[in-house]
mmCIF file with all atom_site columns, C-alpha atoms in Angstrom:
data_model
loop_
_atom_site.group_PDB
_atom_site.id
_atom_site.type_symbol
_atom_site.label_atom_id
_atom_site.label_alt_id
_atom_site.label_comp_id
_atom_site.label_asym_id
_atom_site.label_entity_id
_atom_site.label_seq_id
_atom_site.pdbx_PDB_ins_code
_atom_site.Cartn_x
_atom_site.Cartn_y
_atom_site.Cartn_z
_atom_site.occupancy
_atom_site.B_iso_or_equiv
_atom_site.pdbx_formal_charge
_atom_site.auth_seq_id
_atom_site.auth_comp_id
_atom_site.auth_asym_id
_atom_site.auth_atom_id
_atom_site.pdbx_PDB_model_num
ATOM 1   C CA . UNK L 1 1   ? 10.592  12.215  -112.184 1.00 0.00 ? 294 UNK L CA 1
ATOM 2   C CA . UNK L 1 2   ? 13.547  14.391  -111.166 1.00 0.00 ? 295 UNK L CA 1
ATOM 3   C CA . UNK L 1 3   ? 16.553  13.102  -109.015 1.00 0.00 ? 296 UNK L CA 1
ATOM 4   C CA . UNK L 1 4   ? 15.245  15.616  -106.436 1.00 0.00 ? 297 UNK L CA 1
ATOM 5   C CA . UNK L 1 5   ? 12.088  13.843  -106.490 1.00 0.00 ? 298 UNK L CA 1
ATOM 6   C CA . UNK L 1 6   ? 13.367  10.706  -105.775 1.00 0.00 ? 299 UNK L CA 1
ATOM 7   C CA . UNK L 1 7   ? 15.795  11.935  -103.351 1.00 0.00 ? 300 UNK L CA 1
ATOM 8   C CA . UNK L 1 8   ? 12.668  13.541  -101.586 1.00 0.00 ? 301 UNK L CA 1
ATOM 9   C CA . UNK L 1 9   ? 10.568  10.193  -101.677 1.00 0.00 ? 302 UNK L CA 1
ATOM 10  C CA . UNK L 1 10  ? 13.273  8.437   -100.339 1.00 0.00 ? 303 UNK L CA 1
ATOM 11  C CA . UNK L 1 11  ? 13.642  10.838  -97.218  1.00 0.00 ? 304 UNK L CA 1
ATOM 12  C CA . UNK L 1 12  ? 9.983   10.756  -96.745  1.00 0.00 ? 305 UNK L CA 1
ATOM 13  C CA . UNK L 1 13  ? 9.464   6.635   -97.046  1.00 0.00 ? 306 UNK L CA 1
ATOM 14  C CA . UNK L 1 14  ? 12.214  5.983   -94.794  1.00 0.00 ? 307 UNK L CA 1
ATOM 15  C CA . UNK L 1 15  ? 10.697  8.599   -91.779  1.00 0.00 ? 308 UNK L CA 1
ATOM 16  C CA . UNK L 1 16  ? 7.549   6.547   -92.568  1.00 0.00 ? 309 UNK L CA 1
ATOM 17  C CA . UNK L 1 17  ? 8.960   2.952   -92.706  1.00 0.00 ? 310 UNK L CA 1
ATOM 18  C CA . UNK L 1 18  ? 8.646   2.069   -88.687  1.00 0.00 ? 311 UNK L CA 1
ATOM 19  C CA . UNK L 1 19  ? 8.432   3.448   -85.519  1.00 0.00 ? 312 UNK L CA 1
ATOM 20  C CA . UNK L 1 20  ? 10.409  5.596   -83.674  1.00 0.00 ? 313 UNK L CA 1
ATOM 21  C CA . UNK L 1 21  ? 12.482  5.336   -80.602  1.00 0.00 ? 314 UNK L CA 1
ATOM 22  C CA . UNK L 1 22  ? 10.070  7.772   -78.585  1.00 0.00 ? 315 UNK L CA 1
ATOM 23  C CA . UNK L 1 23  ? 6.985   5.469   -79.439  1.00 0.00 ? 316 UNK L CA 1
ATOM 24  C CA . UNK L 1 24  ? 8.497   2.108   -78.864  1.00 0.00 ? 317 UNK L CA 1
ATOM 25  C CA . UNK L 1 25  ? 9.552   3.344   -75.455  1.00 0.00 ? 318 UNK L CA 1
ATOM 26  C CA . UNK L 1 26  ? 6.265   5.030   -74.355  1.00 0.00 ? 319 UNK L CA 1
ATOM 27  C CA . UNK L 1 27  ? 4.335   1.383   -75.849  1.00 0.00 ? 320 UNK L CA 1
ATOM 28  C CA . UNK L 1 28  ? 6.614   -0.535  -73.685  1.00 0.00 ? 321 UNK L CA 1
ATOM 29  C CA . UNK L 1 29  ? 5.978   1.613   -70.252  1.00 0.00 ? 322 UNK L CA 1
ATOM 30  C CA . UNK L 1 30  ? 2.070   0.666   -70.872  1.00 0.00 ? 323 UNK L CA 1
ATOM 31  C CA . UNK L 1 31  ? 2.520   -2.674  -71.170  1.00 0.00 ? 324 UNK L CA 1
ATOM 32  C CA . UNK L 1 32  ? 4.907   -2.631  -68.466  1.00 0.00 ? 325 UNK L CA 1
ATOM 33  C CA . UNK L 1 33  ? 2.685   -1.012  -66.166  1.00 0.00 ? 326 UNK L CA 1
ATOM 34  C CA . UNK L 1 34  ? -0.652  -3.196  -67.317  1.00 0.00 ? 327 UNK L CA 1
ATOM 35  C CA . UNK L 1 35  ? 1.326   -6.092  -66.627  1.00 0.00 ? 328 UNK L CA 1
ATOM 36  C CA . UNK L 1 36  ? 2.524   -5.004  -63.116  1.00 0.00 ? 329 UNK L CA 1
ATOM 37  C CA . UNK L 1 37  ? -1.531  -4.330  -62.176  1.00 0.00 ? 330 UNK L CA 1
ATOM 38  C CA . UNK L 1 38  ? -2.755  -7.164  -63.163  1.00 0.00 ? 331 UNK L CA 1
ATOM 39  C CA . UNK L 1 39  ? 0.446   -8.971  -61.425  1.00 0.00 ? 332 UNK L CA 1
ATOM 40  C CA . UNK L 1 40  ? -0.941  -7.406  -58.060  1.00 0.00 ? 333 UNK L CA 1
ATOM 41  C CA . UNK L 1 41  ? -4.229  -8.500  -58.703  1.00 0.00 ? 334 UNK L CA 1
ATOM 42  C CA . UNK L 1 42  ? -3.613  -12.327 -59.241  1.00 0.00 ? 335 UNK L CA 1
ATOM 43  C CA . UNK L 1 43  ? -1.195  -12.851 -56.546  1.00 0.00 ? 336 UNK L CA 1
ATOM 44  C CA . UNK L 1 44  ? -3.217  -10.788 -54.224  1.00 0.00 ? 337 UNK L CA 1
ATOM 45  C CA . UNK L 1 45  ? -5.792  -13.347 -54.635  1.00 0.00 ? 338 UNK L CA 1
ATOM 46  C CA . UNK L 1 46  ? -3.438  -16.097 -54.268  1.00 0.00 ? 339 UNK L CA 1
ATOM 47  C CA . UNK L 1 47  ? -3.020  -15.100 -50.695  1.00 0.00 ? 340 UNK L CA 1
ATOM 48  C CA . UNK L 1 48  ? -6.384  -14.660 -49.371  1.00 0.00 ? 341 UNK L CA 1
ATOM 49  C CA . UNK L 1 49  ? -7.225  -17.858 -51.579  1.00 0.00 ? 342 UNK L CA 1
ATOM 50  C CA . UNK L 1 50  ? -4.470  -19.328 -49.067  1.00 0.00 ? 343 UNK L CA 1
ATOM 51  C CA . UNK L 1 51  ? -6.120  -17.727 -46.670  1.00 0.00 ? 344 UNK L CA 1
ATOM 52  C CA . UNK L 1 52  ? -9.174  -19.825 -47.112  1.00 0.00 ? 345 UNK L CA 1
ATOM 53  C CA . UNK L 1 53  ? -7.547  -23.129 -47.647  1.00 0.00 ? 346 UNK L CA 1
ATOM 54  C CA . UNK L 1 54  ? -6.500  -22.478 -44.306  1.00 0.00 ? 347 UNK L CA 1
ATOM 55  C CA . UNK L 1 55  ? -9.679  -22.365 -42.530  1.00 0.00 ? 348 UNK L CA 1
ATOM 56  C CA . UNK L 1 56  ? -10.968 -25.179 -44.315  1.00 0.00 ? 349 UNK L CA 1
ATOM 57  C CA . UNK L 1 57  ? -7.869  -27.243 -43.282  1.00 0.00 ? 350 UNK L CA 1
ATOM 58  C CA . UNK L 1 58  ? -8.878  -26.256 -39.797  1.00 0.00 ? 351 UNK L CA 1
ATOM 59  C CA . UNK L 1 59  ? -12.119 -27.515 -39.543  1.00 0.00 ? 352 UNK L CA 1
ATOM 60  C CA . UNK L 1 60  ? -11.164 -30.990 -41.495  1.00 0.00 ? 353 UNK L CA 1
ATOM 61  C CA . UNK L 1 61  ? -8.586  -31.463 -38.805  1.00 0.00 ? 354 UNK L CA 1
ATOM 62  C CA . UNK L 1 62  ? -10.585 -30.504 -35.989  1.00 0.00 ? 355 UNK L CA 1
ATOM 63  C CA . UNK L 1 63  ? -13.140 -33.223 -37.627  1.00 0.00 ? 356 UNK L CA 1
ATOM 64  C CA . UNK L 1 64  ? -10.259 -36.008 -37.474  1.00 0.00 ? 357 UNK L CA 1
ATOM 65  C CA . UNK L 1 65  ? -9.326  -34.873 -34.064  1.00 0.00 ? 358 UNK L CA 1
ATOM 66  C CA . UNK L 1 66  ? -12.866 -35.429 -32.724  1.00 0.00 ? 359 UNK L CA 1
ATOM 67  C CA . UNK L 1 67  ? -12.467 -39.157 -34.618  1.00 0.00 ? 360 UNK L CA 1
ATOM 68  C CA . UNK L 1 68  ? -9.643  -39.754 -32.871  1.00 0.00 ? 361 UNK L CA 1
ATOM 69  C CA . UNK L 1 69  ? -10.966 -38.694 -29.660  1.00 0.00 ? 362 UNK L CA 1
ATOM 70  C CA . UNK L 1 70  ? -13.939 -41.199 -30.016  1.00 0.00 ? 363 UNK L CA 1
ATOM 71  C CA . UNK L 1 71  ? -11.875 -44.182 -30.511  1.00 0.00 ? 364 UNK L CA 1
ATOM 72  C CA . UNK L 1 72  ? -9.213  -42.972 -27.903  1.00 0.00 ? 365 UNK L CA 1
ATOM 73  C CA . UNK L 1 73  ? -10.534 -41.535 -25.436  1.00 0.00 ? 366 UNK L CA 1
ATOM 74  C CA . UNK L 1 74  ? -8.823  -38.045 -25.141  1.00 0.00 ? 367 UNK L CA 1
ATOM 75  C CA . UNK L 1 75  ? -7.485  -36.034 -28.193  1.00 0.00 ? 368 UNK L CA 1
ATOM 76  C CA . UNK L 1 76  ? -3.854  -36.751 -29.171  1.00 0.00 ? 369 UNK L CA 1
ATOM 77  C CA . UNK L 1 77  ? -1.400  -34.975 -27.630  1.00 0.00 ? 370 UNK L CA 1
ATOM 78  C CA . UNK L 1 78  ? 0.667   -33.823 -31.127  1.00 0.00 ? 371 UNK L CA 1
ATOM 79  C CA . UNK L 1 79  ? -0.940  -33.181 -34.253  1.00 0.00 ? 372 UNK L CA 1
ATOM 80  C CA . UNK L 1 80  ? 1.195   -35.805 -35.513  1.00 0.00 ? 373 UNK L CA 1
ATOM 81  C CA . UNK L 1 81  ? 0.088   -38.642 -33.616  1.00 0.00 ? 374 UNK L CA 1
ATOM 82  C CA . UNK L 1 82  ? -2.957  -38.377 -36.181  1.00 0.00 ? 375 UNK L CA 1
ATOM 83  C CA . UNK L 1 83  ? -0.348  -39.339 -38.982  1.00 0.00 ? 376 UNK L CA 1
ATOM 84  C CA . UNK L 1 84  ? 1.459   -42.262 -36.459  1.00 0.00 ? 377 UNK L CA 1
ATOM 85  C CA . UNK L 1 85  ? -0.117  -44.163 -33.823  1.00 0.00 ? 378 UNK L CA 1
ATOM 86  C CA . UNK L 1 86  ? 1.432   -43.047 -30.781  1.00 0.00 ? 379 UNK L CA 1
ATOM 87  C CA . UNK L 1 87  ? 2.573   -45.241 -27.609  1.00 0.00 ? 380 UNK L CA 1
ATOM 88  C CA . UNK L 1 88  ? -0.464  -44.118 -25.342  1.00 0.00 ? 381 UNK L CA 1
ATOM 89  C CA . UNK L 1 89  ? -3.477  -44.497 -27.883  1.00 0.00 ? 382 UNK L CA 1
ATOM 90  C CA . UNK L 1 90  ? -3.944  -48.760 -27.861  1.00 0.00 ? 383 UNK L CA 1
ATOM 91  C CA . UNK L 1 91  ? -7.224  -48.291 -29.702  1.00 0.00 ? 384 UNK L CA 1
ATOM 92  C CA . UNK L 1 92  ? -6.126  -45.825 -32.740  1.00 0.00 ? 385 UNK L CA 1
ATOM 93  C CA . UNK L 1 93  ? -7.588  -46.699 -35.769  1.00 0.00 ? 386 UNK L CA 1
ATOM 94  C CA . UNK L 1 94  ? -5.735  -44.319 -37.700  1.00 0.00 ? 387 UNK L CA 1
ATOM 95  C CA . UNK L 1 95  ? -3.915  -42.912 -39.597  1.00 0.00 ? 388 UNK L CA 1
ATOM 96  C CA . UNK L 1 96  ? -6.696  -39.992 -39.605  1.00 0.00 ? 389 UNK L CA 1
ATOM 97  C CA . UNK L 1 97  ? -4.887  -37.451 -41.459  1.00 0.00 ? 390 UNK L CA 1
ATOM 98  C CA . UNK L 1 98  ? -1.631  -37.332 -43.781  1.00 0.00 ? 391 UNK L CA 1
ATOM 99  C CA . UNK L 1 99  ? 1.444   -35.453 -43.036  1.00 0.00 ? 392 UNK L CA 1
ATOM 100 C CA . UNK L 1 100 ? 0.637   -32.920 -45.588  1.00 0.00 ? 393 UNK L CA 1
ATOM 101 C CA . UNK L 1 101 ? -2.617  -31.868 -43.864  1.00 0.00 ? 394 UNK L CA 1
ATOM 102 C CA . UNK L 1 102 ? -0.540  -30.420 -40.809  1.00 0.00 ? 395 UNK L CA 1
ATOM 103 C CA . UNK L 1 103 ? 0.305   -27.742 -42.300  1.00 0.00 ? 396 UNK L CA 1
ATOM 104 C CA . UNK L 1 104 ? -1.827  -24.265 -43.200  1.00 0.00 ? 397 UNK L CA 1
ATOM 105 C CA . UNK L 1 105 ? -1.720  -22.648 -46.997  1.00 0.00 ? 398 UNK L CA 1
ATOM 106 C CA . UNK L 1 106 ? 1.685   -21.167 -46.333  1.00 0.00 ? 399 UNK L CA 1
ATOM 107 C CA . UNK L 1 107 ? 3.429   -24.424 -45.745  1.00 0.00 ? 400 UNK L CA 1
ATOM 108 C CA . UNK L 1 108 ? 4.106   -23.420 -42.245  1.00 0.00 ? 401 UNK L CA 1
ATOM 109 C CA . UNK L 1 109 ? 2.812   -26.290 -39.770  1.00 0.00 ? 402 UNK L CA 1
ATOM 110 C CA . UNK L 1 110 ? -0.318  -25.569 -37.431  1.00 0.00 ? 403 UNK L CA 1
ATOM 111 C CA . UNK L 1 111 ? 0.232   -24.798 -33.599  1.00 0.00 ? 404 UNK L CA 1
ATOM 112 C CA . UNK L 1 112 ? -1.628  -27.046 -32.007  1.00 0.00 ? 405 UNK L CA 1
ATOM 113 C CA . UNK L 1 113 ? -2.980  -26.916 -27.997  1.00 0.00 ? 406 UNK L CA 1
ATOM 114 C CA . UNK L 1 114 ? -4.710  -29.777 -26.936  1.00 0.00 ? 407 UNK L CA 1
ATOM 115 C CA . UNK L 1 115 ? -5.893  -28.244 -24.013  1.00 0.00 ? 408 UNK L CA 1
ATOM 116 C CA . UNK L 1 116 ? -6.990  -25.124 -25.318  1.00 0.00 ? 409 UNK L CA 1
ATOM 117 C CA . UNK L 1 117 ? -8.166  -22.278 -22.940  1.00 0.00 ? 410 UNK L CA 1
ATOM 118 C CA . UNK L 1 118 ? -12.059 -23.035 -24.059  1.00 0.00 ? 411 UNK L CA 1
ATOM 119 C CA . UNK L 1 119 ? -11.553 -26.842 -22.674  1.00 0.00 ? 412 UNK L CA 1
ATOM 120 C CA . UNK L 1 120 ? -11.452 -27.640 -26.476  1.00 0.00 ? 413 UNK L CA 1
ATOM 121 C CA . UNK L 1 121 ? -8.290  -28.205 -29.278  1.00 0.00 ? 414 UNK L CA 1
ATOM 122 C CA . UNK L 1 122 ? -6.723  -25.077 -30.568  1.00 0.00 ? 415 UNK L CA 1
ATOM 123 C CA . UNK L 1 123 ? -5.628  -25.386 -34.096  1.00 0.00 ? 416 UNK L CA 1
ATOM 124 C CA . UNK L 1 124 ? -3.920  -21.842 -35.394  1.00 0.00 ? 417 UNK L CA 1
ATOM 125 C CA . UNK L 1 125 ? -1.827  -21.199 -38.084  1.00 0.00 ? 418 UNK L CA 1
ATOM 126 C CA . UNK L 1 126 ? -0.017  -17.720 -37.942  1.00 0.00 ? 419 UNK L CA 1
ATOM 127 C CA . UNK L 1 127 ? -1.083  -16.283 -41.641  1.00 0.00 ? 420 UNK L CA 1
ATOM 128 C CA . UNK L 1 128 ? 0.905   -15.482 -44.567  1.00 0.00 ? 421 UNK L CA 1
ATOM 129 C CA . UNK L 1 129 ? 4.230   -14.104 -42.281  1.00 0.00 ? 422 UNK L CA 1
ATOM 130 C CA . UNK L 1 130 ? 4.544   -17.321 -40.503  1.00 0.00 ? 423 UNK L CA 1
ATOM 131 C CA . UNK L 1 131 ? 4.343   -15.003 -36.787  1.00 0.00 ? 424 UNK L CA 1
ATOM 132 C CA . UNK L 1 132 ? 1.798   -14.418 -34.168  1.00 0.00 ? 425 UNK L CA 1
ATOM 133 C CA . UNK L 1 133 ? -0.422  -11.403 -34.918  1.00 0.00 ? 426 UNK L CA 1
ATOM 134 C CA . UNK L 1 134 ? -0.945  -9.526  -37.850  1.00 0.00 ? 427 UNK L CA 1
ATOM 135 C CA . UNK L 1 135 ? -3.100  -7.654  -40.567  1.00 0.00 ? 428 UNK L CA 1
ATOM 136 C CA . UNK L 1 136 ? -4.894  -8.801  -43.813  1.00 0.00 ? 429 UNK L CA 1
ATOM 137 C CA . UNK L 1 137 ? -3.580  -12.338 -44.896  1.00 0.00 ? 430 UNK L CA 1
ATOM 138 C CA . UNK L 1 138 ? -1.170  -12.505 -42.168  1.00 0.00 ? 431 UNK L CA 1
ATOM 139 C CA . UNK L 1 139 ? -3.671  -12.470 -39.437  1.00 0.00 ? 432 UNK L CA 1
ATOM 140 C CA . UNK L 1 140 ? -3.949  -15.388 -37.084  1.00 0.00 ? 433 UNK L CA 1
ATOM 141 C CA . UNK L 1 141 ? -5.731  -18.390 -38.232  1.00 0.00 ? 434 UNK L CA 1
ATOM 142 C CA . UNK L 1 142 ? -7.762  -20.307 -35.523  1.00 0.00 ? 435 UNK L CA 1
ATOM 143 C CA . UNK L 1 143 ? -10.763 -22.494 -34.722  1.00 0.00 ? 436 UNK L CA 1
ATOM 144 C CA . UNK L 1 144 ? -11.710 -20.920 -31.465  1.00 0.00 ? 437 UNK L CA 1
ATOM 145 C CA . UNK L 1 145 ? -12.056 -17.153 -33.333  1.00 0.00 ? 438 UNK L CA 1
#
């Protein structure tokens, strides 16, 4: 084998020995962008998973509210009086709910209307934004939709 030769294989193993800056560049965009759709995906979920957490939060405290009504007489003026026995219910059994149950998926606490415009409670919580109104997961919560 010449020097040439050598020269030659030399030239041609080191073009060969990795990758170059073009591909390494156009691998991490795909990834990148993978990674960013499938991002969307979860977290989307997370939201309307909230969203349903929610509801179900609803109806247990409606549930509790109705207990508290049958030993009291009339259903409790706060949401909060479920957690601590307030000064006008002498028969509360309670507590009938924990301080973590008053509020929706969001962490944002429930409005509560004891004297809703039905003649029933109103329990709403105000979705994903935390304000009245709204599309998709931050639309309005509420047990008398």
């Amino acid at each position: 084998m010449t020097v040439q030769d050598k020269r030659t294989q030399r030239v041609v193993q080191k073009r060969q020995s990795g990758f170059s800056l073009m591909e390494i560049m156009i691998v991490i965009v795909l990834i990148g962008s993978i990674v960013a759709f499938a991002a969307t995906r979860i977290f989307g979920q997370g939201d309307r998973a909230k969203q349903r957490l929610t509801q179900a939060q609803i109806s247990t405290l409606v549930a509790k509210i109705e207990a508290y009504s049958l030993d009291n007489g009339s259903p409790p003026e706060r949401l909060e009086d479920l957690v601590k026995q307030p000064g006008n219910a002498p028969s509360w059994l309670g507590p009938y709910a924990s301080e973590k149950e008053l509020v929706d998926g969001w962490n944002h606490p429930f409005d509560y209307d004891a004297n809703g415009s039905s003649g029933g409670v109103v329990i709403k919580s105000m979705g994903s934004d935390g304000k009245a109104g709204g599309e998709g997961t931050a639309k309005d919560i509420s047990n008398a939709d």
